[in-house]
Every structure is written in structure tokens, then in C-alpha cells.
Amino acid sequence: MTAAKLRLAMAAMGQPETKVGDLCKEFGITRQTAVEAWLLLR
């Protein structure tokens, strides 16, 4: 995952209407990866 994609994903995670499963599918990452990245960068 590129830094730009990671920034987009993190911005999306900050939106209450974002569905994590849809986000993961769009970016080709696992739910675990998304949550770990969110925890590291918040």
C-alpha cells in the first residue's frame, strides 16, 4: 500500500459512515491491516 493510499484510507476511517469491509475491499487490504494502521497513525 502506498503512502497516498494509506492517507486516503485513514481519512475515510475518520468518517462515521465508512464501512471498514468496503474500505478494505477497495484498497485490497485485510481488516486487520486497516485497524492496525489506524491505531498506529491516530
Coordinates of C-alpha atoms in Angstrom, one line a residue:
M1 CA 0.0 0.0 0.0
T2 CA 1.4 3.4 -1.0
A3 CA 1.6 6.3 1.4
A4 CA -1.0 8.1 -0.7
K5 CA -3.5 5.2 -0.5
L6 CA -2.8 4.9 3.3
R7 CA -3.6 8.6 3.7
L8 CA -6.9 8.1 1.8
A9 CA -7.8 5.1 3.8
M10 CA -7.1 6.8 7.1
A11 CA -9.2 9.9 6.1
A12 CA -12.0 7.5 5.2
M13 CA -11.7 5.7 8.5
G14 CA -12.3 9.1 10.2
Q15 CA -15.8 9.3 8.7
P16 CA -18.6 7.7 10.7
E17 CA -20.4 6.4 7.6
T18 CA -17.3 4.5 6.4
K19 CA -17.8 0.7 6.3
V20 CA -14.5 -0.9 7.1
G21 CA -15.2 -4.0 5.0
D22 CA -15.9 -1.9 1.9
L23 CA -12.8 0.2 2.5
C24 CA -10.7 -3.0 2.8
K25 CA -12.1 -4.4 -0.4
E26 CA -11.5 -1.1 -2.2
F27 CA -7.8 -0.9 -1.1
G28 CA -7.1 -4.6 -1.3
I29 CA -6.2 -4.9 2.4
T30 CA -7.4 -7.1 5.3
R31 CA -9.5 -5.7 8.1
Q32 CA -6.6 -6.4 10.5
T33 CA -4.2 -4.3 8.4
A34 CA -6.7 -1.4 8.3
V35 CA -7.2 -1.5 12.1
E36 CA -3.5 -1.8 12.8
A37 CA -2.7 1.2 10.5
W38 CA -5.5 3.2 12.1
L39 CA -4.2 2.5 15.6
L40 CA -0.6 3.4 14.7
L41 CA -1.5 6.7 12.9
R42 CA -4.2 8.2 15.1

